[in-house]
Short mmCIF file of C-alpha atoms and ligand atoms in Angstrom, two decimals:
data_model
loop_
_atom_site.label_atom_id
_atom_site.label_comp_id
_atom_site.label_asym_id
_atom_site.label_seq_id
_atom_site.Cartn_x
_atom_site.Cartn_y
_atom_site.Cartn_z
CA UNK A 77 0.00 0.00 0.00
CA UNK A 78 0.98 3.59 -0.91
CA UNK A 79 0.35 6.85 0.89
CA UNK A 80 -0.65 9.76 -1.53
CA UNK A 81 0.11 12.87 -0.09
CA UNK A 82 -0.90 15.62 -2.79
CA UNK A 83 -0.50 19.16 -2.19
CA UNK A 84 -2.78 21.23 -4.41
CA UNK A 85 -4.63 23.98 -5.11
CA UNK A 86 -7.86 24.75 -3.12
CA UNK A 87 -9.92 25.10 -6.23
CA UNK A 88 -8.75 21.90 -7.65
CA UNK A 89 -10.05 20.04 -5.65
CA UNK A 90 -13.22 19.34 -7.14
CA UNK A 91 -11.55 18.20 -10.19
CA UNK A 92 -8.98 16.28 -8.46
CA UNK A 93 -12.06 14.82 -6.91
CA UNK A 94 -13.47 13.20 -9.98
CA UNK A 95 -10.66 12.38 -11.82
CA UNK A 96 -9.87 9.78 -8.37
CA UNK A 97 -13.19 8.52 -8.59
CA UNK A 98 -13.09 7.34 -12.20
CA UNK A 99 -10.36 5.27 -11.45
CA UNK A 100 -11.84 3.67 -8.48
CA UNK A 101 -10.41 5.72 -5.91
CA UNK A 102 -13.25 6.87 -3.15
CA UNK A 103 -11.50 7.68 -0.46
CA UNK A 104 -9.45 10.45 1.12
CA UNK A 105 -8.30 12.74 3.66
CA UNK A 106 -8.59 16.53 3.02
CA UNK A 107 -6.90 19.07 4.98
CA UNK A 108 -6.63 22.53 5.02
CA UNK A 109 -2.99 23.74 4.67
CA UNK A 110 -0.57 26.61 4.73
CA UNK A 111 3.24 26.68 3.30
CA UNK A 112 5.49 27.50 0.86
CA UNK A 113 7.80 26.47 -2.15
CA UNK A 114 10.53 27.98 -3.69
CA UNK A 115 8.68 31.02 -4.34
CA UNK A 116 9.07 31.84 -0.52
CA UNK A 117 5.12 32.52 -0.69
CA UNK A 118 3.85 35.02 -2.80
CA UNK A 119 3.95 38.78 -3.71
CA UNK A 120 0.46 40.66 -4.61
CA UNK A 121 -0.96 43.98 -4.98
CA UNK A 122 -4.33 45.31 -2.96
CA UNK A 123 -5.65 48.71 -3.57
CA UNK A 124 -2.37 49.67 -5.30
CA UNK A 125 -0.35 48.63 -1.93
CA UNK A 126 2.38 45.31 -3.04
CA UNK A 127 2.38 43.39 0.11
CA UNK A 128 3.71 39.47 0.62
CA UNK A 129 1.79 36.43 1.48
CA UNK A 130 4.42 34.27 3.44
CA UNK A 131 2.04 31.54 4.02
CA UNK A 132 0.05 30.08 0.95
CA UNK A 133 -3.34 28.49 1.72
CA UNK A 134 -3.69 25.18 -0.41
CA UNK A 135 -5.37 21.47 0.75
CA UNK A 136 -3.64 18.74 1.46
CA UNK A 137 -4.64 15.16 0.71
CA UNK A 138 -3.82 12.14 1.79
CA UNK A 139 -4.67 9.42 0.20
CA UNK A 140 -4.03 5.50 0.90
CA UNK A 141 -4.37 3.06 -2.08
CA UNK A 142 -3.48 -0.47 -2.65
CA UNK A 143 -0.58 -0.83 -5.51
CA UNK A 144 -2.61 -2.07 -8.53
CA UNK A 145 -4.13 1.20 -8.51
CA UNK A 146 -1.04 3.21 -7.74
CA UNK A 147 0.12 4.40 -11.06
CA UNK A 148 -3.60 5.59 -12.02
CA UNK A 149 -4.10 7.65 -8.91
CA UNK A 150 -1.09 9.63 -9.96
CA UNK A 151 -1.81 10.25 -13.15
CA UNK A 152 -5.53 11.63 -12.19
CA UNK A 153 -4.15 13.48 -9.67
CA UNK A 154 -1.05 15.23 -11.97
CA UNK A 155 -4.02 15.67 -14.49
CA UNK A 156 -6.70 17.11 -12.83
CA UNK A 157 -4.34 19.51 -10.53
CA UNK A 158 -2.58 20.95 -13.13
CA UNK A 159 -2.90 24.70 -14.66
CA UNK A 160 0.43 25.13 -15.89
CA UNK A 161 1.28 27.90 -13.43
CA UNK A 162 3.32 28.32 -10.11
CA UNK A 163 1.97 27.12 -7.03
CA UNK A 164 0.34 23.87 -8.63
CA UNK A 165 1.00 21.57 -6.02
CA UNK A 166 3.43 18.69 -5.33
CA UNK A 167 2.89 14.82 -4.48
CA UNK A 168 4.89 12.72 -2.20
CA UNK A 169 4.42 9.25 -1.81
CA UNK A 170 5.31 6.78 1.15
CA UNK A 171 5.01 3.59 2.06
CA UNK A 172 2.23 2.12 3.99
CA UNK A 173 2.88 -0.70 6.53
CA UNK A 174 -0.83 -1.37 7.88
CA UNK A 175 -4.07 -0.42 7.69
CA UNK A 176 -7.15 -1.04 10.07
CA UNK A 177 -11.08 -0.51 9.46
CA UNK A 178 -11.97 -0.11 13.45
CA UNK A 179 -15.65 -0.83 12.76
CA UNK A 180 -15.20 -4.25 11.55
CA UNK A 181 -11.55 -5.11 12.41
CA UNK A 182 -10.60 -5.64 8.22
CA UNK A 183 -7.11 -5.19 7.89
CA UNK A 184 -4.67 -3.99 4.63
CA UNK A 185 -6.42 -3.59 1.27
CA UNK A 186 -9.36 -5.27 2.50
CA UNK A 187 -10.03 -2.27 5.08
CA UNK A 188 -8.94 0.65 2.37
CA UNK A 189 -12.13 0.94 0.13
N1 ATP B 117 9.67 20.09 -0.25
C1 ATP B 117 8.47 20.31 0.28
N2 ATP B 117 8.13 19.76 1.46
C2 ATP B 117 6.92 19.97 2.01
N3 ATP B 117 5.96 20.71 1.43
C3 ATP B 117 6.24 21.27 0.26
C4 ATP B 117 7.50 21.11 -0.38
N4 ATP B 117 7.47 21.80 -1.54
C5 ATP B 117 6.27 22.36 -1.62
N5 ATP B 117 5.52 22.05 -0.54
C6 ATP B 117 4.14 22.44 -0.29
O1 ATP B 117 3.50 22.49 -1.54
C7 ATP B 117 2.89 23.75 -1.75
C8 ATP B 117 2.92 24.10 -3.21
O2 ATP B 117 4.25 24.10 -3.63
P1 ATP B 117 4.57 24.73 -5.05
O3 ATP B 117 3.64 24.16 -6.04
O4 ATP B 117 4.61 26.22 -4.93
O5 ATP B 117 6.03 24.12 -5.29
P2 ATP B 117 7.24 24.78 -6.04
O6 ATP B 117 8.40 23.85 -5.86
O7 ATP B 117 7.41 26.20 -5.60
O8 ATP B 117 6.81 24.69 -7.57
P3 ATP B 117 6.29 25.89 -8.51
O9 ATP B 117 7.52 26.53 -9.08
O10 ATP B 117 5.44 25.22 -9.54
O11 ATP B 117 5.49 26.84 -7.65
C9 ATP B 117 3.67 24.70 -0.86
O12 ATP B 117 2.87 25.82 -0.49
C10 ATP B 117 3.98 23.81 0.33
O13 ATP B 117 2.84 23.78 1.18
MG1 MG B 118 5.90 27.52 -5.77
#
């Protein structure tokens, strides 16, 4: 099993959404986030004053899948977050040792979906 941790864009995540669930992949973890990439956060202009944004809001998601459907959940995921510009997101990927559905004591890729 794989952990997908995906760093995107708030507004993508709608699309990110759907582009998961047509490759079988119904379940995730959304969190709100704040951070920065080699940008060092952002620069923008209000009411003709430039002022910086140190701290960029995007969601993070984590994601746990079995391998077969590994490879697919990336490429939905690069897909579906992408605009071409700065910011766009990144996606790490670990390992996953165990997994547990408490309700009915399933365990591994039995307890993920
Ligand atoms: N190495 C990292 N470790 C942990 N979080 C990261 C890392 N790089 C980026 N992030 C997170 O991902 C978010 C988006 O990163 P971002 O897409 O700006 O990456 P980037 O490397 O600056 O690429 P780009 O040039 O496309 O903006 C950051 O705001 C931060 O929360
Ligand atoms: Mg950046």
């Amino acid at each position: 099993m794989k952990l997908i941790m995906a760093i995107i864009q708030p507004e993508r995540l709608a699309p990110v959404r759907q582009a998961l669930a047509e490759v079988d992949v119904t379940a995730m973890t959304v969190s709100e986030a704040r951070g920065f990439g080699r940008q060092g956060g952002i620069t923008t202009t209000y009411r003709g004053a430039e002022y910086r944004v140190e701290y960029v809001n995007k969601l993070k998601l984590d994601i746990v899948v079995s391998e077969p459907f590994y490879q697919a959940a990336i490429k939905a995921i690069m897909e579906a977050a992408h605009t071409g510009k700065i910011g766009d997101g990144k996606i790490f990927v670990l390992d996953v040792e165990k997994a547990y559905r408490i309700r009915t004591g399933e365990e591994d890729e039995v307890a993920l979906n």
